[in-house]
CSV table of C-alpha atoms in Angstrom, one decimal:
chain,number,residue,atom,x,y,z
A,1,PRO,CA,32.3,-13.8,-46.9
A,2,GLN,CA,30.9,-17.3,-47.2
A,3,GLY,CA,29.9,-17.2,-43.5
A,4,CYS,CA,28.1,-13.9,-44.0
A,5,ASP,CA,26.2,-15.3,-46.9
A,6,ILE,CA,25.1,-18.2,-44.7
A,7,VAL,CA,23.9,-15.8,-42.1
A,8,ARG,CA,21.9,-13.8,-44.6
A,9,ARG,CA,20.2,-17.0,-46.0
A,10,LEU,CA,19.4,-18.2,-42.5
A,11,ALA,CA,18.1,-14.8,-41.4
A,12,ALA,CA,15.7,-14.5,-44.4
A,13,GLU,CA,13.6,-17.3,-42.8
A,14,ALA,CA,14.4,-16.7,-39.1
A,15,ASP,CA,12.3,-15.3,-36.3
A,16,VAL,CA,15.2,-13.9,-34.3
A,17,VAL,CA,18.8,-13.0,-34.9
A,18,LEU,CA,21.0,-12.2,-31.9
A,19,GLN,CA,24.5,-10.7,-32.2
A,20,ASN,CA,26.9,-9.3,-29.6
A,21,PHE,CA,29.7,-7.8,-31.8
A,22,ARG,CA,30.9,-4.4,-30.8
A,23,PRO,CA,28.8,-1.6,-32.3
A,24,GLY,CA,29.4,-1.2,-36.1
A,25,VAL,CA,30.9,-4.6,-36.7
A,26,ALA,CA,27.7,-6.4,-37.8
A,27,ASP,CA,26.9,-3.5,-40.2
A,28,ARG,CA,30.5,-3.6,-41.6
A,29,LEU,CA,30.0,-7.3,-42.3
A,30,GLY,CA,26.7,-6.7,-44.1
A,31,ILE,CA,24.7,-8.6,-41.5
A,32,GLY,CA,23.3,-5.6,-39.5
A,33,TYR,CA,19.6,-5.1,-38.8
A,34,ASP,CA,19.1,-3.0,-42.0
A,35,ASP,CA,20.8,-5.6,-44.1
A,36,LEU,CA,18.8,-8.6,-42.8
A,37,SER,CA,15.4,-7.0,-42.2
A,38,ALA,CA,15.4,-5.8,-45.9
A,39,ALA,CA,14.7,-9.5,-46.8
A,40,ASN,CA,12.6,-10.3,-43.7
A,41,SER,CA,10.4,-7.5,-42.4
A,42,GLY,CA,9.2,-9.6,-39.5
A,43,LEU,CA,12.7,-10.2,-38.1
A,44,VAL,CA,13.4,-9.5,-34.4
A,45,TYR,CA,17.0,-8.5,-34.2
A,46,LEU,CA,18.7,-8.2,-30.8
A,47,SER,CA,22.0,-6.3,-30.5
A,48,ILE,CA,23.9,-6.8,-27.2
A,49,SER,CA,26.9,-4.7,-26.3
A,50,GLY,CA,29.0,-3.8,-23.3
A,51,PHE,CA,28.4,0.0,-23.0
A,52,GLY,CA,25.7,0.6,-25.6
A,53,GLN,CA,25.4,1.2,-29.4
A,54,SER,CA,26.3,4.8,-29.1
A,55,GLY,CA,28.1,7.1,-26.6
A,56,PRO,CA,31.7,7.9,-25.7
A,57,ARG,CA,32.5,4.3,-24.6
A,58,ALA,CA,30.4,2.4,-27.2
A,59,ALA,CA,33.4,1.1,-29.2
A,60,GLU,CA,35.3,-0.2,-26.2
A,61,ARG,CA,35.7,-3.9,-25.4
A,62,ALA,CA,33.8,-5.0,-22.3
A,63,TYR,CA,33.6,-8.1,-20.2
A,64,ASP,CA,31.5,-9.0,-17.2
A,65,PRO,CA,34.0,-7.9,-14.5
A,66,ILE,CA,34.5,-4.6,-16.3
A,67,ILE,CA,30.8,-3.7,-16.3
A,68,GLN,CA,30.5,-4.9,-12.7
A,69,MET,CA,33.1,-2.3,-11.7
A,70,TYR,CA,31.8,0.5,-14.0
A,71,SER,CA,28.1,0.1,-13.0
A,72,GLY,CA,28.6,0.3,-9.3
A,73,ILE,CA,27.9,-3.3,-8.5
A,74,ALA,CA,31.5,-3.8,-7.2
A,75,ASP,CA,31.0,-0.8,-4.9
A,76,ILE,CA,27.8,-2.3,-3.6
A,77,GLN,CA,29.6,-5.5,-2.8
A,78,GLY,CA,32.3,-3.7,-1.1
A,79,ARG,CA,29.8,-2.2,1.3
A,80,ILE,CA,28.4,-5.6,2.5
A,81,HIS,CA,31.0,-6.2,5.1
A,82,ILE,CA,31.7,-2.7,6.3
A,83,GLU,CA,29.4,0.1,5.4
A,84,HIS,CA,31.0,2.6,3.0
A,85,ALA,CA,34.1,0.5,2.6
A,86,GLU,CA,36.5,1.7,0.0
A,87,THR,CA,37.5,-1.6,-1.4
A,88,PRO,CA,35.3,-2.7,-4.3
A,89,GLU,CA,34.5,-6.4,-4.7
A,90,GLN,CA,33.5,-8.3,-7.8
A,91,VAL,CA,30.6,-10.7,-7.6
A,92,ASN,CA,32.4,-14.0,-8.0
A,93,MET,CA,30.4,-15.2,-11.1
A,94,LEU,CA,29.6,-14.0,-14.5
A,95,LEU,CA,26.6,-12.1,-13.1
A,96,LEU,CA,26.0,-9.7,-16.0
A,97,ASP,CA,26.6,-12.1,-18.8
A,98,LYS,CA,23.7,-14.2,-17.4
A,99,LEU,CA,21.5,-11.3,-16.5
A,100,THR,CA,21.9,-9.7,-19.9
A,101,ALA,CA,21.0,-13.0,-21.6
A,102,TRP,CA,17.8,-13.3,-19.5
A,103,THR,CA,16.9,-9.7,-20.1
A,104,GLY,CA,17.5,-10.2,-23.8
A,105,MET,CA,15.2,-13.2,-23.8
A,106,GLN,CA,12.5,-11.1,-22.2
A,107,ALA,CA,13.0,-8.4,-24.8
A,108,ILE,CA,12.8,-10.9,-27.6
A,109,THR,CA,9.6,-12.3,-26.2
A,110,ALA,CA,8.0,-8.9,-26.0
A,111,ALA,CA,9.1,-8.1,-29.6
A,112,LEU,CA,7.6,-11.4,-30.8
A,113,LEU,CA,4.4,-10.5,-29.1
A,114,ALA,CA,4.4,-7.1,-30.7
A,115,ARG,CA,5.1,-8.8,-34.1
A,116,ALA,CA,2.1,-11.1,-33.6
A,117,LYS,CA,-0.1,-8.0,-33.4
A,118,SER,CA,1.5,-5.7,-36.0
A,119,GLY,CA,3.3,-8.2,-38.3
A,120,GLU,CA,6.5,-6.1,-38.1
A,121,GLY,CA,9.8,-7.0,-36.5
A,122,GLN,CA,12.1,-4.6,-34.7
A,123,HIS,CA,15.7,-3.9,-33.7
A,124,VAL,CA,16.2,-4.3,-29.9
A,125,GLU,CA,19.3,-2.7,-28.5
A,126,LEU,CA,20.6,-3.9,-25.1
A,127,SER,CA,23.8,-3.3,-23.2
A,128,MET,CA,25.3,-5.0,-20.2
A,129,LEU,CA,25.5,-1.5,-18.6
A,130,ASP,CA,21.7,-1.0,-19.0
A,131,VAL,CA,21.1,-4.3,-17.3
A,132,ALA,CA,23.5,-3.7,-14.5
A,133,ILE,CA,21.9,-0.3,-13.6
A,134,ALA,CA,18.3,-1.5,-13.9
A,135,PHE,CA,19.1,-4.6,-11.9
A,136,ALA,CA,21.2,-3.2,-9.0
A,137,TRP,CA,20.0,0.3,-8.4
A,138,SER,CA,16.4,-0.2,-7.4
A,139,ASP,CA,17.2,-1.7,-4.0
A,140,THR,CA,20.8,-0.5,-3.4
A,141,ALA,CA,21.0,3.1,-4.5
A,142,ALA,CA,17.5,4.5,-4.5
A,143,ASP,CA,18.5,7.3,-2.2
A,144,LEU,CA,20.9,8.5,-4.9
A,145,ILE,CA,18.2,9.1,-7.4
A,146,LEU,CA,15.9,10.9,-5.0
A,147,LEU,CA,17.1,14.5,-5.3
A,148,SER,CA,15.6,16.1,-2.2
A,149,GLU,CA,18.3,17.2,0.3
A,150,ASP,CA,16.6,15.5,3.2
A,151,VAL,CA,16.8,12.0,1.8
A,152,ASP,CA,18.1,9.5,4.3
A,153,ALA,CA,20.9,7.4,2.8
A,154,ARG,CA,20.3,3.9,3.9
A,155,PRO,CA,22.2,0.6,3.3
A,156,PRO,CA,20.6,-1.9,0.9
A,157,VAL,CA,18.1,-4.4,2.1
A,158,GLY,CA,20.8,-7.1,2.0
A,159,ALA,CA,22.5,-5.3,4.8
A,160,SER,CA,19.8,-6.6,7.1
A,161,GLY,CA,21.1,-10.1,6.6
A,162,GLN,CA,23.6,-11.4,9.1
A,163,VAL,CA,26.2,-14.2,8.5
A,164,THR,CA,27.0,-15.7,11.9
A,165,ARG,CA,29.7,-18.1,13.1
A,166,TYR,CA,28.4,-20.9,15.2
A,167,ALA,CA,30.3,-23.5,17.2
A,168,ASP,CA,30.6,-25.9,14.2
A,169,GLY,CA,30.0,-23.7,11.1
A,170,TRP,CA,28.2,-20.8,9.6
A,171,GLY,CA,24.6,-19.7,9.3
A,172,ALA,CA,22.6,-16.7,8.1
A,173,THR,CA,19.6,-14.9,9.4
A,174,MET,CA,17.6,-12.0,8.1
A,175,THR,CA,15.1,-10.0,10.1
A,176,LEU,CA,12.9,-7.3,8.5
A,177,SER,CA,9.7,-7.5,10.5
A,178,GLN,CA,9.5,-6.7,14.2
A,179,PRO,CA,8.3,-10.2,15.2
A,180,GLU,CA,11.4,-11.6,13.3
A,181,PHE,CA,13.8,-9.4,15.2
A,182,GLU,CA,12.1,-10.2,18.5
A,183,GLY,CA,12.3,-13.9,17.7
A,184,LEU,CA,16.0,-13.6,16.9
A,185,CYS,CA,16.7,-12.0,20.3
A,186,ARG,CA,14.7,-14.7,22.1
A,187,ALA,CA,16.5,-17.5,20.1
A,188,TYR,CA,19.8,-16.2,21.4
A,189,GLY,CA,18.5,-15.7,24.9
A,190,LEU,CA,18.8,-11.9,24.6
A,191,PRO,CA,15.1,-10.7,24.8
A,192,GLN,CA,16.2,-7.4,26.3
A,193,LEU,CA,17.7,-6.3,23.0
A,194,ALA,CA,14.2,-6.2,21.4
A,195,SER,CA,13.0,-3.7,24.1
A,196,ASP,CA,16.1,-1.5,23.8
A,197,PRO,CA,14.7,1.9,22.4
A,198,ARG,CA,17.5,1.9,19.8
A,199,PHE,CA,16.3,-1.4,18.3
A,200,SER,CA,12.6,-1.6,19.2
A,201,THR,CA,11.4,-0.7,15.7
A,202,LEU,CA,12.7,-1.1,12.2
A,203,ASP,CA,13.2,2.6,11.8
A,204,ALA,CA,15.0,2.7,15.1
A,205,ARG,CA,17.3,-0.1,14.0
A,206,MET,CA,18.1,1.7,10.7
A,207,ALA,CA,18.8,4.9,12.6
A,208,HIS,CA,21.1,3.1,15.0
A,209,ARG,CA,22.5,0.6,12.6
A,210,HIS,CA,26.1,1.2,13.7
A,211,GLU,CA,25.2,0.4,17.3
A,212,LEU,CA,23.2,-2.7,16.1
A,213,ARG,CA,26.3,-3.9,14.2
A,214,GLU,CA,28.3,-3.6,17.4
A,215,VAL,CA,25.8,-5.7,19.3
A,216,MET,CA,25.8,-8.2,16.5
A,217,MET,CA,29.6,-8.5,16.7
A,218,THR,CA,29.6,-8.8,20.5
A,219,ASP,CA,26.5,-10.0,22.4
A,220,ILE,CA,24.9,-11.9,19.6
A,221,ALA,CA,28.2,-13.3,18.4
A,222,GLN,CA,29.0,-14.6,21.9
A,223,ALA,CA,25.6,-16.2,22.2
A,224,ALA,CA,25.9,-17.8,18.7
A,225,ALA,CA,29.3,-19.3,19.5
A,226,LYS,CA,27.7,-21.5,22.1
A,227,LEU,CA,25.3,-23.1,19.6
A,228,SER,CA,25.8,-25.6,16.8
A,229,VAL,CA,24.4,-24.7,13.4
A,230,ALA,CA,21.7,-27.3,13.9
A,231,GLN,CA,20.7,-25.9,17.3
A,232,ALA,CA,20.6,-22.4,15.9
A,233,GLY,CA,18.4,-23.6,13.0
A,234,GLU,CA,16.0,-25.3,15.4
A,235,ARG,CA,15.6,-22.2,17.5
A,236,MET,CA,15.2,-19.9,14.5
A,237,ARG,CA,12.6,-22.0,12.9
A,238,ALA,CA,10.7,-22.2,16.2
A,239,GLU,CA,10.7,-18.4,16.3
A,240,GLN,CA,9.9,-18.2,12.6
A,241,VAL,CA,13.1,-16.3,11.9
A,242,PRO,CA,14.4,-16.8,8.3
A,243,PHE,CA,17.6,-18.9,8.6
A,244,ALA,CA,19.9,-20.8,6.4
A,245,HIS,CA,22.9,-23.1,7.0
A,246,VAL,CA,25.7,-21.7,4.8
A,247,ARG,CA,26.1,-24.4,2.3
A,248,ARG,CA,29.3,-25.2,0.5
A,249,LEU,CA,28.7,-25.7,-3.3
A,250,ALA,CA,29.6,-29.4,-3.1
A,251,GLU,CA,26.8,-29.9,-0.6
A,252,ILE,CA,24.0,-28.4,-2.8
A,253,PRO,CA,23.1,-31.4,-5.0
A,254,ASN,CA,22.5,-33.7,-2.0
A,255,ASP,CA,20.6,-31.1,0.1
A,256,PRO,CA,17.1,-32.6,1.0
A,257,GLN,CA,15.2,-29.6,-0.4
A,258,VAL,CA,17.3,-29.4,-3.6
A,259,ALA,CA,17.0,-33.2,-4.1
A,260,HIS,CA,13.2,-33.0,-3.6
A,261,LYS,CA,12.9,-30.3,-6.3
A,262,ARG,CA,15.1,-32.4,-8.6
A,263,ASN,CA,17.3,-29.4,-9.6
A,264,PHE,CA,20.1,-31.9,-10.4
A,265,ARG,CA,19.8,-35.2,-12.3
A,266,ILE,CA,22.4,-37.8,-13.0
A,267,THR,CA,22.5,-38.7,-16.7
A,268,ASP,CA,24.9,-40.3,-19.2
A,269,HIS,CA,26.0,-37.7,-21.7
A,270,PRO,CA,25.8,-39.2,-25.3
């Protein structure tokens, strides 16, 4: 009770209150939106939940991996390696915890802007499931929300990326434009692939993506195996093909581009 009293006193002078109890808990404690906004009409109150404030699963506990599985993100990840694979894969980080926090901050900013114009606060409701669907579906499942029968189901844009083993490590390329694909073929010494009718345009490559995958796993893989990562990078950059050396996490802080941007700084923690 003493803790709830402290929350109420703080909220009376606060701009924002954020809570991520399961639905109903904050109200039961007497620190829900109705309770706190009664003493502070300008309060912006954000309620974060796993499945939503209402609905058949609203009261259930939820963590990041649970929503990854429930929202289809794990299904998307399972299709990266082999299209339509049946084994789901979790993204190996707390993806939705972070995305929900960022989305919540955007919502709070919008609510504060609205308050600056109207003088009134509001209750913003956000669920991890909302965030997962909004974030993932636009580029990975758009064909599922186009209801015409003639919609062509295509893999997500990420499927155009190719992780490749070279003689001394791994690299990644991605070709969307025709000049990029032609440059990739030249970089590997396989210019004839770009003139193959099955691969000569982006639409053709999408229509023959299974054949293209076979070529990637045979002809291109054999050509790549003869190159070091550095050699491949030089050739790709010369052809203006997007390329990255697959970095291990421990290498990132000392990477020249990362060091130039000062993403990491060495400090003494007090």
